[in-house]
Amino acid sequence: MELDVESFIGGKVAEIKKTVGNKRAICALSGGVDSAVVAVLVDRAIGDQLSCFFLQDGVMRQGEPEQVKSTFAKVGIDVEIVDVADEFFAALKGKEDPEEKRKAFRDIFYTVLGRIVKESGANFMFQGTIAPDIKETVGGVKSQHNVLEQIGLDTSAWGLEKVMEPLIDLYKPGVRQVAKAMGLPESVYNRMPFCGPGLSARVIGEVTPERVETVRKATKIVEEELKDSGAFQYLAVLLKDQATGITEDGGRKFGKIIAVRCVESKDAVTAGVTKLGWDKLERLQQRICAEVPGVLKVVYDLTPKPPSTIEYI
Ligand code: XMP
């Protein structure tokens, strides 16, 4: 069914106003389009009764917290950046197993979120949960970190009366339409998917500040080089193995391996690999080896989904 964007916006704004009344609400932004739309809807409904914040968890891409702050400032919303990177790195320390890393990320995320919500004194929290999040959870496809019932969290302990999910009936194209209609820039409404655990999902093995910095630098190059590719998603991953290289005097040295992934997809359920040109692949290799300290080998991942996933954990 075709989405009537203006009546959706009007309906949600009225509903939010009625529910929140003169109380306070909070919204955690991720930088993604879903939470961005929610924040703009709530801001339109209740203005200054809303507090927005962004968790600087240490595994964001280069400049991401500042970009989120300046994007929202342009639509009149103040975003507080809360630096919790040390807590995230402490929670991830020593963990190598992919599922253990995801679970550690999720647990620390909700510990920190709960604390911030409680301190804010908010009565309502708004989340950007959308229809596929629930569908995939119910269908057992994957566990979504924003489906709170699944995690078994009792948000009344955070002082909340209610968690509200105004986008629960929408799919991604509908969310993008609403984002555009509400004046968010294209960098938000057409934003490439970026997973919740951020760059920690793109470091194989232990997640340390140094290893994240390596993948952050490689990610910046991959995003710069492939921004006009039209691909669904592109990313860099730091592998755990060591590459052997040669020094200028013919000796041996050892270094890091970066995998580059670039895929075509409609819905992320299946994906094919983008047939990048040889010149582009060579440029990626040259730039990553030259600009990311310690990298001695760059590989391009040729595996579609299935059998592989898009991310590496
Ligand atoms: P996979 O790796 O399962 O990813 O093929 C499919 C799509 O989902 C994104 N992804 C996530 N998004 N939280 C998110 O919000 C997550 O934990 C998460 N894990 C994967 C991934 O980037 C891809 O677009």
mmCIF file of C-alpha atoms and ligand atoms in Angstrom:
data_model
loop_
_atom_site.group_PDB
_atom_site.id
_atom_site.type_symbol
_atom_site.label_atom_id
_atom_site.label_comp_id
_atom_site.label_asym_id
_atom_site.label_seq_id
_atom_site.Cartn_x
_atom_site.Cartn_y
_atom_site.Cartn_z
ATOM 1 C CA MET A 1 0.000 0.000 0.000
ATOM 2 C CA GLU A 2 1.244 3.486 -0.928
ATOM 3 C CA LEU A 3 2.358 5.536 2.081
ATOM 4 C CA ASP A 4 0.669 8.920 2.476
ATOM 5 C CA VAL A 5 3.715 10.669 3.908
ATOM 6 C CA GLU A 6 2.068 13.921 5.010
ATOM 7 C CA SER A 7 -0.799 12.212 6.800
ATOM 8 C CA PHE A 8 1.643 9.756 8.410
ATOM 9 C CA ILE A 9 3.700 12.674 9.757
ATOM 10 C CA GLY A 10 0.619 14.613 10.938
ATOM 11 C CA GLY A 11 -0.861 11.523 12.614
ATOM 12 C CA LYS A 12 2.331 10.594 14.433
ATOM 13 C CA VAL A 13 3.046 14.139 15.611
ATOM 14 C CA ALA A 14 -0.474 14.404 17.071
ATOM 15 C CA GLU A 15 -0.201 10.991 18.723
ATOM 16 C CA ILE A 16 3.192 11.812 20.290
ATOM 17 C CA LYS A 17 1.912 15.166 21.573
ATOM 18 C CA LYS A 18 -1.113 13.503 23.164
ATOM 19 C CA THR A 19 0.875 10.698 24.820
ATOM 20 C CA VAL A 20 3.768 12.766 26.177
ATOM 21 C CA GLY A 21 1.641 15.750 27.254
ATOM 22 C CA ASN A 22 3.862 18.055 29.311
ATOM 23 C CA LYS A 23 6.303 15.312 30.376
ATOM 24 C CA ARG A 24 9.836 14.625 29.112
ATOM 25 C CA ALA A 25 11.129 12.310 26.395
ATOM 26 C CA ILE A 26 14.511 11.029 25.295
ATOM 27 C CA CYS A 27 15.840 9.725 22.016
ATOM 28 C CA ALA A 28 19.194 8.011 21.370
ATOM 29 C CA LEU A 29 20.496 8.722 17.888
ATOM 30 C CA SER A 30 22.630 6.172 16.041
ATOM 31 C CA GLY A 31 23.373 8.273 12.965
ATOM 32 C CA GLY A 32 21.033 6.055 10.957
ATOM 33 C CA VAL A 33 17.860 7.099 9.181
ATOM 34 C CA ASP A 34 15.397 5.323 11.525
ATOM 35 C CA SER A 35 16.407 7.063 14.746
ATOM 36 C CA ALA A 36 16.853 10.341 12.838
ATOM 37 C CA VAL A 37 13.233 10.283 11.639
ATOM 38 C CA VAL A 38 12.007 9.455 15.124
ATOM 39 C CA ALA A 39 13.922 12.395 16.634
ATOM 40 C CA VAL A 40 12.537 14.837 14.062
ATOM 41 C CA LEU A 41 8.965 13.607 14.607
ATOM 42 C CA VAL A 42 9.254 13.910 18.396
ATOM 43 C CA ASP A 43 10.938 17.308 18.114
ATOM 44 C CA ARG A 44 8.076 18.521 15.938
ATOM 45 C CA ALA A 45 5.567 17.230 18.485
ATOM 46 C CA ILE A 46 7.070 18.366 21.799
ATOM 47 C CA GLY A 47 10.119 20.584 21.019
ATOM 48 C CA ASP A 48 12.199 21.340 24.123
ATOM 49 C CA GLN A 49 10.663 18.517 26.162
ATOM 50 C CA LEU A 50 12.860 16.167 24.107
ATOM 51 C CA SER A 51 16.545 15.413 24.839
ATOM 52 C CA CYS A 52 18.617 13.752 22.131
ATOM 53 C CA PHE A 53 21.965 12.149 22.621
ATOM 54 C CA PHE A 54 24.522 10.161 20.705
ATOM 55 C CA LEU A 55 26.726 7.521 22.323
ATOM 56 C CA GLN A 56 30.351 7.912 21.320
ATOM 57 C CA ASP A 57 31.155 4.228 21.816
ATOM 58 C CA GLY A 58 34.634 4.352 20.243
ATOM 59 C CA VAL A 59 33.665 2.143 17.287
ATOM 60 C CA MET A 60 32.144 4.794 15.039
ATOM 61 C CA ARG A 61 33.625 5.894 11.737
ATOM 62 C CA GLN A 62 35.882 8.929 11.450
ATOM 63 C CA GLY A 63 34.066 12.178 12.256
ATOM 64 C CA GLU A 64 30.721 10.441 12.742
ATOM 65 C CA PRO A 65 29.682 11.985 16.118
ATOM 66 C CA GLU A 66 30.502 15.500 14.858
ATOM 67 C CA GLN A 67 28.593 14.879 11.611
ATOM 68 C CA VAL A 68 25.512 13.726 13.514
ATOM 69 C CA LYS A 69 25.663 16.812 15.736
ATOM 70 C CA SER A 70 26.011 19.237 12.835
ATOM 71 C CA THR A 71 23.319 17.533 10.716
ATOM 72 C CA PHE A 72 20.802 17.811 13.536
ATOM 73 C CA ALA A 73 21.841 21.352 14.397
ATOM 74 C CA LYS A 74 20.762 22.259 10.837
ATOM 75 C CA VAL A 75 17.228 20.998 11.540
ATOM 76 C CA GLY A 76 17.190 22.764 14.915
ATOM 77 C CA ILE A 77 17.850 19.779 17.187
ATOM 78 C CA ASP A 78 20.594 19.851 19.809
ATOM 79 C CA VAL A 79 22.372 16.501 20.215
ATOM 80 C CA GLU A 80 24.505 15.771 23.254
ATOM 81 C CA ILE A 81 27.499 13.532 22.531
ATOM 82 C CA VAL A 82 28.244 11.243 25.479
ATOM 83 C CA ASP A 83 31.745 9.760 25.465
ATOM 84 C CA VAL A 84 31.502 6.178 26.720
ATOM 85 C CA ALA A 85 34.289 4.663 24.602
ATOM 86 C CA ASP A 86 36.327 3.456 27.600
ATOM 87 C CA GLU A 87 33.386 1.473 28.925
ATOM 88 C CA PHE A 88 32.812 -0.194 25.542
ATOM 89 C CA PHE A 89 36.473 -1.138 25.088
ATOM 90 C CA ALA A 90 36.573 -2.513 28.648
ATOM 91 C CA ALA A 91 33.511 -4.669 27.902
ATOM 92 C CA LEU A 92 35.021 -5.972 24.648
ATOM 93 C CA LYS A 93 38.506 -6.592 26.059
ATOM 94 C CA GLY A 94 39.817 -10.105 25.523
ATOM 95 C CA LYS A 95 36.763 -11.286 23.548
ATOM 96 C CA GLU A 96 37.392 -12.968 20.195
ATOM 97 C CA ASP A 97 34.314 -15.084 19.573
ATOM 98 C CA PRO A 98 31.894 -13.225 17.211
ATOM 99 C CA GLU A 99 28.743 -13.988 19.200
ATOM 100 C CA GLU A 100 30.434 -13.209 22.494
ATOM 101 C CA LYS A 101 31.520 -9.845 21.043
ATOM 102 C CA ARG A 102 27.990 -9.047 19.866
ATOM 103 C CA LYS A 103 26.550 -9.991 23.243
ATOM 104 C CA ALA A 104 29.163 -7.920 25.121
ATOM 105 C CA PHE A 105 28.390 -4.954 22.862
ATOM 106 C CA ARG A 106 24.661 -5.297 23.440
ATOM 107 C CA ASP A 107 25.007 -5.651 27.214
ATOM 108 C CA ILE A 108 27.225 -2.591 27.633
ATOM 109 C CA PHE A 109 24.993 -0.621 25.244
ATOM 110 C CA TYR A 110 21.933 -1.207 27.434
ATOM 111 C CA THR A 111 23.840 -0.632 30.686
ATOM 112 C CA VAL A 112 24.995 2.758 29.436
ATOM 113 C CA LEU A 113 21.653 3.628 27.830
ATOM 114 C CA GLY A 114 19.776 2.759 31.042
ATOM 115 C CA ARG A 115 22.041 5.006 33.075
ATOM 116 C CA ILE A 116 21.647 7.955 30.690
ATOM 117 C CA VAL A 117 17.869 7.569 30.497
ATOM 118 C CA LYS A 118 17.594 7.438 34.286
ATOM 119 C CA GLU A 119 19.824 10.484 34.751
ATOM 120 C CA SER A 120 17.809 12.441 32.182
ATOM 121 C CA GLY A 121 14.596 12.013 34.167
ATOM 122 C CA ALA A 122 12.691 11.201 30.959
ATOM 123 C CA ASN A 123 9.257 9.600 31.150
ATOM 124 C CA PHE A 124 9.222 8.331 27.582
ATOM 125 C CA MET A 125 11.902 6.869 25.336
ATOM 126 C CA PHE A 126 11.506 6.849 21.571
ATOM 127 C CA GLN A 127 13.081 4.115 19.445
ATOM 128 C CA GLY A 128 13.468 3.719 15.682
ATOM 129 C CA THR A 129 12.323 0.091 15.505
ATOM 130 C CA ILE A 130 10.870 -0.662 12.043
ATOM 131 C CA ALA A 131 8.710 -3.516 10.711
ATOM 132 C CA PRO A 132 11.516 -5.847 9.493
ATOM 133 C CA ASP A 133 13.204 -5.694 12.936
ATOM 134 C CA ILE A 134 10.147 -7.343 14.476
ATOM 135 C CA LYS A 135 9.523 -9.676 11.531
ATOM 136 C CA GLU A 136 13.083 -11.014 11.546
ATOM 137 C CA THR A 137 13.046 -11.420 15.305
ATOM 138 C CA VAL A 138 9.718 -13.308 15.294
ATOM 139 C CA GLY A 139 10.883 -15.394 12.323
ATOM 140 C CA GLY A 140 14.131 -16.233 14.121
ATOM 141 C CA VAL A 141 16.236 -14.764 11.279
ATOM 142 C CA LYS A 142 18.375 -12.731 13.641
ATOM 143 C CA SER A 143 18.209 -11.139 17.044
ATOM 144 C CA GLN A 144 17.708 -7.387 16.786
ATOM 145 C CA HIS A 145 19.358 -5.359 19.440
ATOM 146 C CA ASN A 146 16.524 -2.820 19.512
ATOM 147 C CA VAL A 147 13.686 -5.286 20.148
ATOM 148 C CA LEU A 148 13.598 -4.791 23.896
ATOM 149 C CA GLU A 149 11.157 -7.606 24.787
ATOM 150 C CA GLN A 150 13.581 -10.040 23.218
ATOM 151 C CA ILE A 151 16.399 -8.858 25.461
ATOM 152 C CA GLY A 152 14.074 -9.023 28.455
ATOM 153 C CA LEU A 153 14.768 -5.487 29.673
ATOM 154 C CA ASP A 154 12.497 -3.882 32.215
ATOM 155 C CA THR A 155 12.602 -0.228 31.237
ATOM 156 C CA SER A 156 10.463 0.851 34.209
ATOM 157 C CA ALA A 157 13.702 0.485 36.218
ATOM 158 C CA TRP A 158 15.033 3.342 34.072
ATOM 159 C CA GLY A 159 12.157 5.516 35.325
ATOM 160 C CA LEU A 160 10.230 5.194 32.040
ATOM 161 C CA GLU A 161 6.463 5.027 31.696
ATOM 162 C CA LYS A 162 6.669 3.770 28.138
ATOM 163 C CA VAL A 163 8.960 3.017 25.206
ATOM 164 C CA MET A 164 7.430 4.309 21.974
ATOM 165 C CA GLU A 165 8.171 3.062 18.455
ATOM 166 C CA PRO A 166 6.425 5.362 15.960
ATOM 167 C CA LEU A 167 7.952 3.656 12.867
ATOM 168 C CA ILE A 168 6.949 0.125 13.767
ATOM 169 C CA ASP A 169 4.670 -0.268 10.698
ATOM 170 C CA LEU A 170 7.138 1.112 8.153
ATOM 171 C CA TYR A 171 9.725 -0.545 5.916
ATOM 172 C CA LYS A 172 12.979 1.148 4.913
ATOM 173 C CA PRO A 173 11.710 2.851 1.710
ATOM 174 C CA GLY A 174 8.841 4.412 3.719
ATOM 175 C CA VAL A 175 11.252 5.647 6.394
ATOM 176 C CA ARG A 176 13.437 7.241 3.703
ATOM 177 C CA GLN A 177 10.368 8.980 2.189
ATOM 178 C CA VAL A 178 9.367 10.389 5.584
ATOM 179 C CA ALA A 179 12.974 11.507 6.266
ATOM 180 C CA LYS A 180 13.087 13.392 2.967
ATOM 181 C CA ALA A 181 9.678 14.983 3.528
ATOM 182 C CA MET A 182 10.753 16.190 6.984
ATOM 183 C CA GLY A 183 13.770 18.040 5.580
ATOM 184 C CA LEU A 184 16.586 15.684 6.538
ATOM 185 C CA PRO A 185 19.509 15.832 4.081
ATOM 186 C CA GLU A 186 20.242 13.143 1.489
ATOM 187 C CA SER A 187 23.257 11.986 3.533
ATOM 188 C CA VAL A 188 20.703 10.822 6.106
ATOM 189 C CA TYR A 189 17.764 9.568 4.010
ATOM 190 C CA ASN A 190 19.967 7.688 1.558
ATOM 191 C CA ARG A 191 22.549 6.578 4.088
ATOM 192 C CA MET A 192 24.281 3.268 3.502
ATOM 193 C CA PRO A 193 23.530 0.617 6.160
ATOM 194 C CA PHE A 194 25.990 0.573 9.058
ATOM 195 C CA CYS A 195 25.553 -2.090 11.687
ATOM 196 C CA GLY A 196 24.795 -1.385 15.353
ATOM 197 C CA PRO A 197 28.091 -2.756 16.735
ATOM 198 C CA GLY A 198 29.880 -0.430 14.291
ATOM 199 C CA LEU A 199 33.526 -1.036 13.537
ATOM 200 C CA SER A 200 33.696 -3.680 16.278
ATOM 201 C CA ALA A 201 31.943 -5.964 13.757
ATOM 202 C CA ARG A 202 34.736 -5.249 11.281
ATOM 203 C CA VAL A 203 37.652 -6.267 13.449
ATOM 204 C CA ILE A 204 38.187 -10.016 13.521
ATOM 205 C CA GLY A 205 39.471 -11.126 16.917
ATOM 206 C CA GLU A 206 39.942 -8.758 19.837
ATOM 207 C CA VAL A 207 38.544 -5.236 19.581
ATOM 208 C CA THR A 208 41.140 -2.767 20.881
ATOM 209 C CA PRO A 209 41.355 1.001 20.272
ATOM 210 C CA GLU A 210 44.444 0.457 18.064
ATOM 211 C CA ARG A 211 42.819 -2.252 15.921
ATOM 212 C CA VAL A 212 39.659 -0.142 15.534
ATOM 213 C CA GLU A 213 41.812 2.815 14.444
ATOM 214 C CA THR A 214 43.329 0.649 11.684
ATOM 215 C CA VAL A 215 39.938 -0.371 10.327
ATOM 216 C CA ARG A 216 38.634 3.198 10.710
ATOM 217 C CA LYS A 217 41.391 4.516 8.444
ATOM 218 C CA ALA A 218 40.781 1.748 5.890
ATOM 219 C CA THR A 219 37.013 2.350 6.037
ATOM 220 C CA LYS A 220 37.507 6.030 5.225
ATOM 221 C CA ILE A 221 39.497 5.133 2.109
ATOM 222 C CA VAL A 222 36.991 2.479 0.983
ATOM 223 C CA GLU A 223 34.081 4.887 1.472
ATOM 224 C CA GLU A 224 35.861 7.682 -0.410
ATOM 225 C CA GLU A 225 36.794 5.427 -3.304
ATOM 226 C CA LEU A 226 33.425 3.668 -3.648
ATOM 227 C CA LYS A 227 30.974 6.486 -2.882
ATOM 228 C CA ASP A 228 30.024 6.795 -6.551
ATOM 229 C CA SER A 229 29.843 3.030 -7.154
ATOM 230 C CA GLY A 230 26.084 2.891 -6.535
ATOM 231 C CA ALA A 231 26.659 -0.301 -4.535
ATOM 232 C CA PHE A 232 24.345 -1.253 -1.666
ATOM 233 C CA GLN A 233 27.132 -1.458 0.929
ATOM 234 C CA TYR A 234 30.918 -1.304 1.031
ATOM 235 C CA LEU A 235 33.270 -1.826 3.909
ATOM 236 C CA ALA A 236 36.749 -2.657 5.168
ATOM 237 C CA VAL A 237 37.574 -5.416 7.632
ATOM 238 C CA LEU A 238 40.740 -6.020 9.642
ATOM 239 C CA LEU A 239 41.596 -9.724 9.594
ATOM 240 C CA LYS A 240 43.364 -11.482 12.415
ATOM 241 C CA ASP A 241 46.076 -13.289 10.438
ATOM 242 C CA GLN A 242 49.485 -11.799 9.754
ATOM 243 C CA ALA A 243 50.729 -11.011 6.280
ATOM 244 C CA THR A 244 54.371 -11.499 5.377
ATOM 245 C CA GLY A 245 56.032 -8.710 3.429
ATOM 246 C CA ILE A 246 59.481 -7.647 2.329
ATOM 247 C CA THR A 247 61.615 -4.738 3.451
ATOM 248 C CA GLU A 248 63.574 -2.487 1.077
ATOM 249 C CA ASP A 249 66.781 -4.407 1.750
ATOM 250 C CA GLY A 250 65.129 -7.732 0.968
ATOM 251 C CA GLY A 251 64.432 -8.817 4.534
ATOM 252 C CA ARG A 252 61.063 -9.920 5.863
ATOM 253 C CA LYS A 253 58.475 -8.011 7.831
ATOM 254 C CA PHE A 254 55.025 -8.839 9.116
ATOM 255 C CA GLY A 255 51.865 -6.818 8.988
ATOM 256 C CA LYS A 256 48.108 -6.542 8.842
ATOM 257 C CA ILE A 257 45.564 -7.737 6.256
ATOM 258 C CA ILE A 258 42.560 -5.663 5.200
ATOM 259 C CA ALA A 259 39.626 -7.252 3.360
ATOM 260 C CA VAL A 260 37.464 -4.993 1.175
ATOM 261 C CA ARG A 261 33.833 -5.923 0.637
ATOM 262 C CA CYS A 262 31.392 -4.300 -1.790
ATOM 263 C CA VAL A 263 27.943 -5.765 -2.453
ATOM 264 C CA GLU A 264 24.745 -5.251 -4.425
ATOM 265 C CA SER A 265 21.466 -5.969 -2.664
ATOM 266 C CA LYS A 266 17.871 -4.782 -2.278
ATOM 267 C CA ASP A 267 17.113 -5.808 1.262
ATOM 268 C CA ALA A 268 20.377 -7.252 2.718
ATOM 269 C CA VAL A 269 18.740 -10.708 2.832
ATOM 270 C CA THR A 270 20.740 -11.819 -0.199
ATOM 271 C CA ALA A 271 23.652 -9.974 -1.811
ATOM 272 C CA GLY A 272 25.890 -10.262 -4.853
ATOM 273 C CA VAL A 273 29.445 -8.990 -5.129
ATOM 274 C CA THR A 274 30.008 -5.790 -7.115
ATOM 275 C CA LYS A 275 32.175 -6.327 -10.204
ATOM 276 C CA LEU A 276 34.548 -3.467 -9.488
ATOM 277 C CA GLY A 277 36.966 -2.456 -12.235
ATOM 278 C CA TRP A 278 40.592 -3.532 -11.985
ATOM 279 C CA ASP A 279 41.822 0.069 -11.802
ATOM 280 C CA LYS A 280 39.567 0.747 -8.816
ATOM 281 C CA LEU A 281 40.729 -2.420 -7.049
ATOM 282 C CA GLU A 282 44.364 -1.511 -7.637
ATOM 283 C CA ARG A 283 43.774 2.007 -6.316
ATOM 284 C CA LEU A 284 42.139 0.610 -3.172
ATOM 285 C CA GLN A 285 45.127 -1.671 -2.597
ATOM 286 C CA GLN A 286 47.652 1.111 -3.187
ATOM 287 C CA ARG A 287 45.922 3.660 -0.973
ATOM 288 C CA ILE A 288 45.254 1.255 1.913
ATOM 289 C CA CYS A 289 48.859 -0.038 1.941
ATOM 290 C CA ALA A 290 50.254 3.497 1.685
ATOM 291 C CA GLU A 291 47.923 5.283 4.092
ATOM 292 C CA VAL A 292 47.067 2.770 6.814
ATOM 293 C CA PRO A 293 50.087 2.090 9.039
ATOM 294 C CA GLY A 294 51.122 -1.547 9.271
ATOM 295 C CA VAL A 295 48.986 -2.931 6.431
ATOM 296 C CA LEU A 296 50.881 -5.265 4.090
ATOM 297 C CA LYS A 297 48.097 -6.991 2.219
ATOM 298 C CA VAL A 298 44.680 -6.045 0.788
ATOM 299 C CA VAL A 299 42.188 -8.638 -0.460
ATOM 300 C CA TYR A 300 38.823 -8.260 -2.233
ATOM 301 C CA ASP A 301 36.084 -10.569 -0.971
ATOM 302 C CA LEU A 302 34.321 -12.430 -3.826
ATOM 303 C CA THR A 303 31.707 -14.229 -1.736
ATOM 304 C CA PRO A 304 27.979 -13.542 -2.217
ATOM 305 C CA LYS A 305 25.307 -13.872 0.493
ATOM 306 C CA PRO A 306 24.550 -16.751 0.876
ATOM 307 C CA PRO A 307 26.744 -18.549 1.746
ATOM 308 C CA SER A 308 28.510 -15.601 3.447
ATOM 309 C CA THR A 309 26.944 -12.757 5.439
ATOM 310 C CA ILE A 310 27.618 -9.139 4.455
ATOM 311 C CA GLU A 311 29.397 -8.267 7.699
ATOM 312 C CA TYR A 312 32.236 -10.397 9.076
ATOM 313 C CA ILE A 313 30.711 -11.261 12.463
HETATM 314 P P1 XMP B 1 24.600 -9.606 7.533
HETATM 315 O O1 XMP B 1 26.016 -9.436 7.967
HETATM 316 O O2 XMP B 1 23.795 -10.433 8.514
HETATM 317 O O3 XMP B 1 23.968 -8.173 7.553
HETATM 318 O O4 XMP B 1 24.478 -10.137 6.123
HETATM 319 C C1 XMP B 1 22.781 -7.812 6.888
HETATM 320 C C2 XMP B 1 22.597 -6.309 7.015
HETATM 321 O O5 XMP B 1 22.344 -5.965 8.377
HETATM 322 C C3 XMP B 1 23.364 -5.094 8.867
HETATM 323 N N1 XMP B 1 23.666 -5.548 10.226
HETATM 324 C C4 XMP B 1 23.219 -4.947 11.344
HETATM 325 N N2 XMP B 1 22.500 -3.835 11.524
HETATM 326 N N3 XMP B 1 22.641 -4.126 13.879
HETATM 327 C C5 XMP B 1 22.219 -3.425 12.795
HETATM 328 O O6 XMP B 1 21.564 -2.396 12.979
HETATM 329 C C6 XMP B 1 23.391 -5.246 13.780
HETATM 330 O O7 XMP B 1 23.781 -5.843 14.782
HETATM 331 C C7 XMP B 1 23.694 -5.676 12.435
HETATM 332 N N4 XMP B 1 24.399 -6.712 11.962
HETATM 333 C C8 XMP B 1 24.370 -6.625 10.587
HETATM 334 C C9 XMP B 1 24.539 -5.255 7.923
HETATM 335 O O8 XMP B 1 25.367 -4.090 7.870
HETATM 336 C C10 XMP B 1 23.852 -5.522 6.613
HETATM 337 O O9 XMP B 1 23.440 -4.340 5.968
#
